Coordinates of C-alpha atoms in Angstrom, one line a residue:
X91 CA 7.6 -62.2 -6.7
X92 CA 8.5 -59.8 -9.0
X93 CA 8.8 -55.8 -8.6
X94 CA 6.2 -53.6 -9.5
X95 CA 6.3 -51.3 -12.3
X96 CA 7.5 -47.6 -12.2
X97 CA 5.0 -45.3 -10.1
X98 CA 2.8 -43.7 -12.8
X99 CA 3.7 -40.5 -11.5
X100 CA 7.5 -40.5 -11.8
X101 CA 8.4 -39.6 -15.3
X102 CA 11.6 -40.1 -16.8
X103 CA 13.0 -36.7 -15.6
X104 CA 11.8 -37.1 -12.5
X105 CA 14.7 -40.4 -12.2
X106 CA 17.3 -37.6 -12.5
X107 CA 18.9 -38.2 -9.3
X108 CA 20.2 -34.6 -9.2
X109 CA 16.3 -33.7 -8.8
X110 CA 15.7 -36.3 -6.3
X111 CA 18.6 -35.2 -4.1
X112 CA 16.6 -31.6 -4.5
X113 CA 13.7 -33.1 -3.7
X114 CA 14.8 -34.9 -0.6
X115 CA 16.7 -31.8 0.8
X116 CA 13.6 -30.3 1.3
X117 CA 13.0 -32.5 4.2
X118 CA 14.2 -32.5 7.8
X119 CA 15.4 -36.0 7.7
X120 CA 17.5 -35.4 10.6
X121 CA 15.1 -34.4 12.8
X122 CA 12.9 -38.3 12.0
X123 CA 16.2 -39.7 12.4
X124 CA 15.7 -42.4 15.4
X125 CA 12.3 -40.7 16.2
X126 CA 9.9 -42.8 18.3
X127 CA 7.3 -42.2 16.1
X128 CA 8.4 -43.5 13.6
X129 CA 10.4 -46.4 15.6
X130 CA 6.4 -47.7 16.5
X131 CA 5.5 -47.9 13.3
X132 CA 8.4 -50.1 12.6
X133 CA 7.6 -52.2 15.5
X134 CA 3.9 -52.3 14.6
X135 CA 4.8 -52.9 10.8
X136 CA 6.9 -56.3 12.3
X137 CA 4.3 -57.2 14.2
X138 CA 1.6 -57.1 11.7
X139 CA 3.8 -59.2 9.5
X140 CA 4.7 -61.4 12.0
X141 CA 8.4 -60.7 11.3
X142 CA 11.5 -59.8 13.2
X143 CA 12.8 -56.5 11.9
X144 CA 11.5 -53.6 10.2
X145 CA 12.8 -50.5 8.4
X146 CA 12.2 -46.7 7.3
X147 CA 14.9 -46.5 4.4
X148 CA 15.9 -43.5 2.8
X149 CA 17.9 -43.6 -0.3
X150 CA 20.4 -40.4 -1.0
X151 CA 22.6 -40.1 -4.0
X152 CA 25.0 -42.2 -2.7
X153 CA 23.8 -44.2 0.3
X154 CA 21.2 -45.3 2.4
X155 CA 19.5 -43.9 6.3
X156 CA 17.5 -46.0 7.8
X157 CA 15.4 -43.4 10.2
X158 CA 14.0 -46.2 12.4
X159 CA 14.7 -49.7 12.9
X160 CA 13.2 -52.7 14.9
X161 CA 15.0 -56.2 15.1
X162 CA 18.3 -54.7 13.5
X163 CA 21.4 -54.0 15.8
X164 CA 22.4 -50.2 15.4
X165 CA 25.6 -49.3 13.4
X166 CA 26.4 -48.9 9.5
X167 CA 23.7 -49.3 6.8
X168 CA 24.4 -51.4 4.0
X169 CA 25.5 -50.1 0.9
X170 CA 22.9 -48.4 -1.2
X171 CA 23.3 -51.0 -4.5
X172 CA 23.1 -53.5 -2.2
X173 CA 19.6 -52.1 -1.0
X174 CA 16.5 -54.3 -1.8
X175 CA 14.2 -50.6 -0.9
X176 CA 16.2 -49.1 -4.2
X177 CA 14.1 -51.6 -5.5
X178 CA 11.0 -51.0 -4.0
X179 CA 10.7 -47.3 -4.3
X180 CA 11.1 -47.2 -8.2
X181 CA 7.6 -49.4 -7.9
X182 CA 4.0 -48.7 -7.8
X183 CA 2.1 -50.8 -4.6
X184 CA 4.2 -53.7 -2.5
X185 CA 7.3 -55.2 -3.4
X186 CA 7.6 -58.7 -1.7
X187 CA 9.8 -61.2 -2.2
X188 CA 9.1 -64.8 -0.9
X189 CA 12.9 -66.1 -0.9
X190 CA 15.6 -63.6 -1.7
X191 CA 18.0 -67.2 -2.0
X192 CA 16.1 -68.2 -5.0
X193 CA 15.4 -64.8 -6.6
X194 CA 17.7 -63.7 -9.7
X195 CA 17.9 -60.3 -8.7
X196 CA 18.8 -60.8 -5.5
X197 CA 20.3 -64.6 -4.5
X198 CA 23.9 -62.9 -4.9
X199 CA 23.9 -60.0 -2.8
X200 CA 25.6 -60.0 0.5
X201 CA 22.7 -59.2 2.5
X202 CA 21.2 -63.1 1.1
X203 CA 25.0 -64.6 1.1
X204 CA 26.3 -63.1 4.1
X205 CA 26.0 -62.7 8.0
X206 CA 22.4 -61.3 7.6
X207 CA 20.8 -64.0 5.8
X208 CA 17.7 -62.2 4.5
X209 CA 15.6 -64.2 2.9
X210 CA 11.8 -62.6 3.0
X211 CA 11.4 -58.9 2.2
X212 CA 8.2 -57.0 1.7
X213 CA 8.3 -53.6 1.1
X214 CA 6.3 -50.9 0.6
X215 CA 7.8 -47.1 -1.2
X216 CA 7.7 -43.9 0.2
X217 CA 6.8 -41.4 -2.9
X218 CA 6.9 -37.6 -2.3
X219 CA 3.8 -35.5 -3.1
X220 CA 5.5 -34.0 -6.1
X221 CA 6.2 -38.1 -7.9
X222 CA 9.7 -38.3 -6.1
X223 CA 10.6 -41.7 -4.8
X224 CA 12.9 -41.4 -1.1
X225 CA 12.8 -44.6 0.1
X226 CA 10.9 -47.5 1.5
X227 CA 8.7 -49.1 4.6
X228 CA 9.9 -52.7 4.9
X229 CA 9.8 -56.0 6.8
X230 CA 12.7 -58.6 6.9
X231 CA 12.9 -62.0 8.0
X232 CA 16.0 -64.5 7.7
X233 CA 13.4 -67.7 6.6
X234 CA 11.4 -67.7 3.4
X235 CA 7.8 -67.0 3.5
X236 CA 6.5 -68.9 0.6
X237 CA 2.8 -67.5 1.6
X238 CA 4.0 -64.0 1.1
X239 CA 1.7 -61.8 3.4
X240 CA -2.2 -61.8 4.1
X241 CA -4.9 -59.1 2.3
X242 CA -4.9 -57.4 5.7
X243 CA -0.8 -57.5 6.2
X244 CA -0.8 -56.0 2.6
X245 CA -3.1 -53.4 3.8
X246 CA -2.0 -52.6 7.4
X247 CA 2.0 -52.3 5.5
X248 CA 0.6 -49.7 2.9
X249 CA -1.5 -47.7 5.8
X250 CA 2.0 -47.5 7.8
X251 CA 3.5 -46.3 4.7
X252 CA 1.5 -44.0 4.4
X253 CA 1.9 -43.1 8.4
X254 CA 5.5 -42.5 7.1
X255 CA 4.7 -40.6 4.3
X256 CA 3.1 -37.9 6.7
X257 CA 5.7 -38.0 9.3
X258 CA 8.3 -36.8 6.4
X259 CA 5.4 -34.5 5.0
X260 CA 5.9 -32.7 8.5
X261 CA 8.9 -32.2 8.3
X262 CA 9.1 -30.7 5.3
X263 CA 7.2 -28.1 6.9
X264 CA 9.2 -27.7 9.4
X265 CA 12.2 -27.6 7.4
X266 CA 10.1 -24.8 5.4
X267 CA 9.4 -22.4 8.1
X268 CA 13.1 -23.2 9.7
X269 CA 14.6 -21.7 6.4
X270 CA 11.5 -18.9 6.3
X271 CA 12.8 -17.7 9.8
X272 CA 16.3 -17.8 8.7
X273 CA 16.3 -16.1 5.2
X274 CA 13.8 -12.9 7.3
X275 CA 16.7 -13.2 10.2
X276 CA 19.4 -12.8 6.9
X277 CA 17.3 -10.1 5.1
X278 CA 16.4 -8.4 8.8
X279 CA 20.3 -8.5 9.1
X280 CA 21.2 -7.2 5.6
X281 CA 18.5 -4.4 6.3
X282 CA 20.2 -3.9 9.1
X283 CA 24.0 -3.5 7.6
X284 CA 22.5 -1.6 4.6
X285 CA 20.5 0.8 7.0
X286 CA 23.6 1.8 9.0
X287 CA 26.2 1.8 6.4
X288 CA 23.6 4.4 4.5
X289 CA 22.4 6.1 7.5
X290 CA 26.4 6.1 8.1
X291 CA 27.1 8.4 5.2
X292 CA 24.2 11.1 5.8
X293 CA 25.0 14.7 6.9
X294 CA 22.3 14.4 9.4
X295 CA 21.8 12.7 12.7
X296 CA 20.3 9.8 12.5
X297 CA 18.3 7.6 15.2
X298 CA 16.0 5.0 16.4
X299 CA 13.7 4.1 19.4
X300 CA 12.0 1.0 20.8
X301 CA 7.8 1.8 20.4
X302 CA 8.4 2.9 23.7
X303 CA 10.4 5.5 22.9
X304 CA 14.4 3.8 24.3
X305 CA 16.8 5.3 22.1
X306 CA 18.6 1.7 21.1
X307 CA 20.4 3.4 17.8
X308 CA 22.6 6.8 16.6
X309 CA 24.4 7.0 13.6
X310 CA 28.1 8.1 13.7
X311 CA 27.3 11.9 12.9
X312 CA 25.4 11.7 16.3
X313 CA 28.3 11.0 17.9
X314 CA 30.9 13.4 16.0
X315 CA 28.2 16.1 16.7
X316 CA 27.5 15.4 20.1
X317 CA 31.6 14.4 21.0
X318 CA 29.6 11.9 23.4
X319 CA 30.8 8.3 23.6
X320 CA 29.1 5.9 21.8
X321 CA 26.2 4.6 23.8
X322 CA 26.3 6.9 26.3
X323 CA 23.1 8.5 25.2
X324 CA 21.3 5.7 24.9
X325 CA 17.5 5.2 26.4
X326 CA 16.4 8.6 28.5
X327 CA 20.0 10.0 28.0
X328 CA 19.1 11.4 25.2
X329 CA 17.1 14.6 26.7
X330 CA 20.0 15.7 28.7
X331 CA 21.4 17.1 25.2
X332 CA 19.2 19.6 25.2
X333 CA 19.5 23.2 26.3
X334 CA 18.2 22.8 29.8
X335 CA 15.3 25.8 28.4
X336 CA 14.3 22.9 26.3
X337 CA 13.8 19.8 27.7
X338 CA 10.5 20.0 29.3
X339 CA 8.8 20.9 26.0
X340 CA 11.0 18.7 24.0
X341 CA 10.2 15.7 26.5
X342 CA 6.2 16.6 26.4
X343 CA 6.7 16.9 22.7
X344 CA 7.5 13.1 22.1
X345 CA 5.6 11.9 25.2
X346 CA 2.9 13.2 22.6
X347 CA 4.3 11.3 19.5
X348 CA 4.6 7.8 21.8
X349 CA 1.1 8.3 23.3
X350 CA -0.4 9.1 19.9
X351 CA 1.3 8.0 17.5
X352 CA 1.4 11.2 15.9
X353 CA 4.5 12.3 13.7
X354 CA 7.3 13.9 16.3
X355 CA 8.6 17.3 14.7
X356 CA 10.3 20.5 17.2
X357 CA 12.7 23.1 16.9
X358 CA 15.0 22.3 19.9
X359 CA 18.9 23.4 21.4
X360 CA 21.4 20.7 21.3
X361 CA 24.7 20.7 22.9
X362 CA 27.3 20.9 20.6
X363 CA 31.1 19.2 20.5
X364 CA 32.3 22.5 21.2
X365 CA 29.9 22.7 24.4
X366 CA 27.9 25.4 22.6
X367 CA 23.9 24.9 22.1
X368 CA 23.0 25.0 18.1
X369 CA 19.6 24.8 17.2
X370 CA 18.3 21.8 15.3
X371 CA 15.0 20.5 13.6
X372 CA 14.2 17.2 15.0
X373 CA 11.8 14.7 13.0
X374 CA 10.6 10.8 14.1
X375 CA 7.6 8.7 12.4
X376 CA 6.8 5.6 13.7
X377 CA 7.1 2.1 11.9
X378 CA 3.9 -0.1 12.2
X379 CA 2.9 -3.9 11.1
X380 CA 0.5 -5.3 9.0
X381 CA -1.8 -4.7 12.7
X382 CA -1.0 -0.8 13.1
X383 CA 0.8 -1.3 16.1
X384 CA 4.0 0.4 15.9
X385 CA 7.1 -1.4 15.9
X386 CA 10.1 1.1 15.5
X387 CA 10.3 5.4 15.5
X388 CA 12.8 6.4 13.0
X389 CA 13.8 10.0 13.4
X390 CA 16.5 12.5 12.2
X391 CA 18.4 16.2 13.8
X392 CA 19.4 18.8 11.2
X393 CA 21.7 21.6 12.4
X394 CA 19.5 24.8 11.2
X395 CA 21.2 27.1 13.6
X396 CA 23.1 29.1 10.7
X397 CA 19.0 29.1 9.1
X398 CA 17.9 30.3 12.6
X399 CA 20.1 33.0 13.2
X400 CA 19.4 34.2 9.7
X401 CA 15.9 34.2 10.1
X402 CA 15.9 35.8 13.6
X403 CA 17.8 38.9 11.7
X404 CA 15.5 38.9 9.3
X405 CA 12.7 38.9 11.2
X406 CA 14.4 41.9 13.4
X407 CA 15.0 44.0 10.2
X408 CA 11.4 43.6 9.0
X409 CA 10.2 44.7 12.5
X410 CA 12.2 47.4 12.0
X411 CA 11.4 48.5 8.5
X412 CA 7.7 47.7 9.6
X413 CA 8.0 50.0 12.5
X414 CA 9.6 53.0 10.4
X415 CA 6.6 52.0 7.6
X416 CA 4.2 52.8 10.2
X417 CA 5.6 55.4 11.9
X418 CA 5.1 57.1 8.0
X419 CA 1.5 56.1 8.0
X420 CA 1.2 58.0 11.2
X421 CA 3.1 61.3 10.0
X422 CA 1.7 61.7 7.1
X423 CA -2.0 61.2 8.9
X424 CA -0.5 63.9 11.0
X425 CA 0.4 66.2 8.2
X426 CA -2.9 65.7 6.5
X427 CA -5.0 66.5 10.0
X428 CA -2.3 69.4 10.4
X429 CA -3.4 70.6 6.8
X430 CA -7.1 70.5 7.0
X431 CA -6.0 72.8 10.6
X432 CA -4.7 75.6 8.3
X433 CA -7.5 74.7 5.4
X434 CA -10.7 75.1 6.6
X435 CA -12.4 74.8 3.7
X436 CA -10.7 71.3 2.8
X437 CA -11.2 70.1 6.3
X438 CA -14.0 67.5 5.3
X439 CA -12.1 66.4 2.3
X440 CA -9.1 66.2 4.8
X441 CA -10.8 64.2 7.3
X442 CA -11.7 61.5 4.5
X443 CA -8.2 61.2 3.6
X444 CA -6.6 61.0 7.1
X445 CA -9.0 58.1 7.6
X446 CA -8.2 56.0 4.8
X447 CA -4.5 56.2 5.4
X448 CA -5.1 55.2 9.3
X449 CA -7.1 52.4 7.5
X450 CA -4.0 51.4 5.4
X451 CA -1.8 51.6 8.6
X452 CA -4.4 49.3 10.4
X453 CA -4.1 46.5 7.2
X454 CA 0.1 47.2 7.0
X455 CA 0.6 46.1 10.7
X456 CA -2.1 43.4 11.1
X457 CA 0.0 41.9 8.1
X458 CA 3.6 43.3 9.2
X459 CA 3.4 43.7 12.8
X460 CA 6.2 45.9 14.0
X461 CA 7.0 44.1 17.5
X462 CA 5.2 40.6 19.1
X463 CA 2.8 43.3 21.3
X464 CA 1.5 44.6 18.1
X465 CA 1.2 41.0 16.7
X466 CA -2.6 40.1 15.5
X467 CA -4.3 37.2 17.6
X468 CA -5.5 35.5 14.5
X469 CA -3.3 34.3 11.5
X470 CA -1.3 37.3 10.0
X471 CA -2.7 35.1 6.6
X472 CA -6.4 35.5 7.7
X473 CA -8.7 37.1 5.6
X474 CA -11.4 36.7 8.6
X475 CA -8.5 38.7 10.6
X476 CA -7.8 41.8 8.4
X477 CA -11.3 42.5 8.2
X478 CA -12.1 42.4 11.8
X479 CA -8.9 44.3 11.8
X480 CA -10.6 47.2 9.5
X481 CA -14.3 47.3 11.3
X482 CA -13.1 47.8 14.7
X483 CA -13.3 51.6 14.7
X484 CA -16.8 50.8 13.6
X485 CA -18.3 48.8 16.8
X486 CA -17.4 48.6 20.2
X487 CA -17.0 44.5 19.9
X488 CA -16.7 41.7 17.3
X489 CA -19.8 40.8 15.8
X490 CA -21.6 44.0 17.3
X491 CA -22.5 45.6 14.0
X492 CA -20.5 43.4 11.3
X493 CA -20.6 39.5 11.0
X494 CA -18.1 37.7 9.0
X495 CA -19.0 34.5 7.8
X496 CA -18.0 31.8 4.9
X497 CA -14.1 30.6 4.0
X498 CA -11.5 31.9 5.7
X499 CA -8.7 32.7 2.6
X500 CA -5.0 33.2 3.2
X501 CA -3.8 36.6 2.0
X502 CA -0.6 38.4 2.0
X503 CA 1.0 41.9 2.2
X504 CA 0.5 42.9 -1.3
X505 CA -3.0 42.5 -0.9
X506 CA -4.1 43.8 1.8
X507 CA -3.4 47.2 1.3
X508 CA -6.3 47.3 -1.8
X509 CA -8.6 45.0 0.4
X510 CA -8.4 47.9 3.4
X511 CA -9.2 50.6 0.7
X512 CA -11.9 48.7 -0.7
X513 CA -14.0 47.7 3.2
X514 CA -12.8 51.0 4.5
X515 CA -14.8 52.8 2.0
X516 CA -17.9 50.4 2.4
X517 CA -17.6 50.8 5.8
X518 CA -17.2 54.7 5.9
X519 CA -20.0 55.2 3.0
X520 CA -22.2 52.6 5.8
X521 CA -21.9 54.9 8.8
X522 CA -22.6 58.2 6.9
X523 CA -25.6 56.6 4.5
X524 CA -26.6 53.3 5.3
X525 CA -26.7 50.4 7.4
X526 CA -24.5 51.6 10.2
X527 CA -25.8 55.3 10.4
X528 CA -28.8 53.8 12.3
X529 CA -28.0 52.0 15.4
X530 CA -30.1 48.9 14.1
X531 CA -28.1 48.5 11.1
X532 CA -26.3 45.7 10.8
X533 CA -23.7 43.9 7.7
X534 CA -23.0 40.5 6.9
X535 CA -19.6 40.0 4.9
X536 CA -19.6 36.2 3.4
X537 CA -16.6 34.9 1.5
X538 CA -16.8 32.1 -0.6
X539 CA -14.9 30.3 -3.5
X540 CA -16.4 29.8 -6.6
X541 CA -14.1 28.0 -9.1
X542 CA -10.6 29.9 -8.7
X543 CA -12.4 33.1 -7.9
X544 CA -12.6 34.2 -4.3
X545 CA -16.3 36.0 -3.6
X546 CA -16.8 39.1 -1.2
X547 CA -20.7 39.6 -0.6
X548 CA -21.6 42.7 1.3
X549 CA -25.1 42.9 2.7
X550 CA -26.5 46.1 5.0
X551 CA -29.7 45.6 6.6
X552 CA -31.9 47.3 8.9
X553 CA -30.5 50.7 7.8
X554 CA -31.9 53.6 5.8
X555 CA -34.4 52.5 2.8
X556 CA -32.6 53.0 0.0
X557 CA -34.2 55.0 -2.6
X558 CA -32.0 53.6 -5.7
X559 CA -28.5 53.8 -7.1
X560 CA -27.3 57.4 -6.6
X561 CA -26.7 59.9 -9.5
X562 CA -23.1 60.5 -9.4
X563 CA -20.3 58.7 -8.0
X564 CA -17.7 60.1 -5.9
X565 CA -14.0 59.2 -5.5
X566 CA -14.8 56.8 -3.0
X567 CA -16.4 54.9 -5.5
X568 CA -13.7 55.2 -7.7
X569 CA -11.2 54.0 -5.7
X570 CA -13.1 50.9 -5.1
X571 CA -13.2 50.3 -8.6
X572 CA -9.7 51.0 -8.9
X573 CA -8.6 48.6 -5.9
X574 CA -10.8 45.9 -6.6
X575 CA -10.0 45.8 -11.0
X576 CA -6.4 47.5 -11.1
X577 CA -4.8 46.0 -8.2
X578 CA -6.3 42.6 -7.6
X579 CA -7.9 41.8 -10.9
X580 CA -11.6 41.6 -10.2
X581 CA -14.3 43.1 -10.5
X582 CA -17.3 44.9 -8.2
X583 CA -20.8 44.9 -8.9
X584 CA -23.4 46.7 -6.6
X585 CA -26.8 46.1 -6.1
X586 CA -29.0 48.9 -4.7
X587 CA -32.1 47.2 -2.8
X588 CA -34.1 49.2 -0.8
X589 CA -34.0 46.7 2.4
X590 CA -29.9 48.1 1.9
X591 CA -27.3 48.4 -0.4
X592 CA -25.7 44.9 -1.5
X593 CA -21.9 44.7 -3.1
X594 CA -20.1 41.5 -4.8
X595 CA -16.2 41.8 -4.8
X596 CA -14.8 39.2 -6.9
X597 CA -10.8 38.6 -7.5
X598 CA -9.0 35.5 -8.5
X599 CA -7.5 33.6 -5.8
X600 CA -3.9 33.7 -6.6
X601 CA -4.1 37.6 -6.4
X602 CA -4.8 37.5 -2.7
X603 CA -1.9 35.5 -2.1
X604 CA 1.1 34.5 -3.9
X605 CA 1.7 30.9 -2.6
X606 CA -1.9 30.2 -3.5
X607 CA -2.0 27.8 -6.5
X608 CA -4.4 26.9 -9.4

């Protein structure tokens, strides 16, 4: 019988055998070589047929693999153009041929002239998914078979084939997720190389943990710092650096980080080469998978002792200039009290005065404080803070007569010495006219943002009626105007209700605080 004609799917680039060896590579063929599953369907295939051997052939470039075989003895296949499946595969259905002695194609080669004998072959081709032809399913007897095979022997050989087909369909799978694992184990390990040879080269100290916090990695910049030996600070080690003042908050710190996942940031002591301590700034986040779980911390030291020391000096110098600042706020109150002493007739005028440069002392060391004992509980930033600050010669607790309510907004030094002249004279104009000169009164301070203006509402209540806006205005006045328009670019605007007098201070918010932005 003659072969079939080309498999409609196979084109002619498809007979490049440079693709076809590509194509085949993508299999695990070694892995099917001598498998049992396929060695019973070569058994089952000669039985069907009622023949004595059968064969899965695979045809390389060059030569031929039989992956199982049943009624052959093992050793050497034949050559590959000797091969009656390099026939077979190039096909579309069966390939069978009744007497191989008789055939043109084939009554020369060995296999029919030689030791082997074949005479009846009936084969049917493997063909890839992608139109690749591999190789062949085939049955082999050494007596012709004028009858060929039956309808159902036709059938149950292309079923097999197609048994075959998925075996080797596996194992390209296989063979896929075998080189998947290996090119992430080559990329994990280039990673790897990349990460040290950079981390390597960096000024700072660079380090790893396990997600339960084991320290598995330093850099070499660890070790120069430290002069320990590499590995020898590996795991817990690690907390032994630290200045021995440290390591119970340091330790707590990143029991924090491991438990929470939060980012790991302190200011710690490390021992030094030189067995000194220097103070570093020590950072980790963690590493998490496509799940959240965390996989890896990642964390870095940098040296800021020189940064410390500076800062510490610093910080001792502005104590110190804040100190002799408000030692000036309290001599010239004194000379002032001292004056109105020897001027009688000023004394009230005096008295005024003296007050409002306590009140500036009170703003200057709520935002300067001159030692940690004078240092404000609140935020030296907090507008909530100065005012409370301002209004506690005013009531014996917080919240007594004043309540401060709305958006707490940062401000610095260089305003807070016209916000204290502004609710100092509010306050003092209160207790000698309105809401706090009763002891009912009460004021509500609300701050709010609107747009990039910051909004100051005053409100006394349950004071004196108010009888409307008064005449003439007095310094105190003026020097509200002048705080709140000169100094911090607002404006005022008061409202004289008779339930109590009602005041709108409104400045932009970058003049309350420099770092504040737009």
């Amino acid at each position: 019988m003659a072969s079939a004609p080309l498999h409609p799917l196979i084109c002619a680039d498809a007979l490049d055998e440079s693709k076809r060896a590509r194509a085949l590579a993508a299999f695990d063929l070694d892995s099917l070589h001598g498998a049992a599953a396929l060695r019973e369907i070569t058994d089952f295939a000669a039985h069907l047929c009622g023949v004595p051997s059968g064969i899965v052939s695979i045809l390389h470039t060059d030569h031929q693999t039989f992956l199982a075989r049943t009624g052959l003895p093992d050793g050497p296949e034949p050559a590959r153009e000797h091969s009656f499946c390099g026939h077979t595969m190039w096909g579309e259905g069966l390939t069978i041929v009744t007497d191989a002695s008789t055939d043109p194609r084939f009554r020369d080669n060995p296999l029919v002239t030689g030791e082997m004998h074949l005479r009846f072959y009936a084969g049917a081709p493997l063909i890839s998914d992608d139109g690749f032809p591999m190789g062949s399913l085939c049955v082999l007897d050494t007596v012709p078979r004028p009858e060929g095979l039956t309808p159902l022997q036709r059938e149950g050989l292309t079923v097999l084939a197609a048994n075959v087909l998925a075996r080797l369909r596996d194992s390209r799978e296989v063979a896929r997720r075998r080189a998947s694992v290996a090119e992430a184990r080559n990329d994990a390990a280039d990673s790897e190389t990349r990460f040290r040879v950079l981390a390597d080269t960096m000024p700072q100290m660079v380090w790893s943990t396990l997600p339960d916090g084991y320290h598995d990695y330093y850099n070499a910049r660890w070790y120069d710092y430290t002069g320990m030996p590499e590995g020898s600070t590996d795991g817990e080690a690690w907390n032994g650096m630290f200045h021995p003042d440290d390591q119970e908050r340091a330790w707590a710190t990143w029991r924090h980080s491991l438990s929470t996942g939060d980012p790991y940031q302190i200011e710690y002591r490390l021992r030094h080469r030189d067995g000194t301590y220097r103070w570093v700034l020590g950072r980790a986040l963690p590493i998490r998978d496509q799940d959240g779980a965390i996989t890896r911390w990642f964390g870095t030291c940098t040296d800021i002792h020189a940064q410390k020391l500076a800062m510490e000096e610093r910080e001792i110098v502005s104590q110190e200039l804040s100190h002799r600042i408000k030692n000036i706020f309290s001599v010239v109150a004194g000379l002032v009290h001292l004056t109105g002493r020897t001027h009688p007739h000023m004394a009230g005028l005096l008295a005024d005065l003296r007050l409002r440069i306590t009140a500036l002392g009170r703003a200057h060391d709520f935002v300067r404080p001159h030692s940690d004992q004078s240092r404000p509980v609140l935020r030296q930033d907090s507008l909530h803070g100065l005012l409370e600050e301002l209004f506690v010669p005013y009531q014996s607790r917080p919240g007594e007569r004043f309540v401060i309510a709305g958006e707490d907004v940062p401000v610095d030094d260089r305003a807070a010495t016209p916000l204290a002249l502004i609710f100092h004279e509010l306050a003092t104009n209160a207790s000698k006219y309105g809401a706090l000169s009763t002891a009912q009164g009460q004021i509500s301070l609300t701050i709010s943002r609107e747009g990039e203006d910051v909004v100051l509402s005053w409100c006394e209540r349950d004071g004196p009626i108010v009888s409307g806006a008064p005449v003439q205005h007095g310094f105190g006045s003026q020097l509200i105007e002048m705080s709140a328009a000169r100094q911090l670019g607002g404006t005022v605007t008061h409202h004289w209700a008779s339930s109590g007098l009602e005041v709108e201070v409104r400045v932009p918010a970058v003049a309350l605080n420099r770092l504040t932005t737009t």
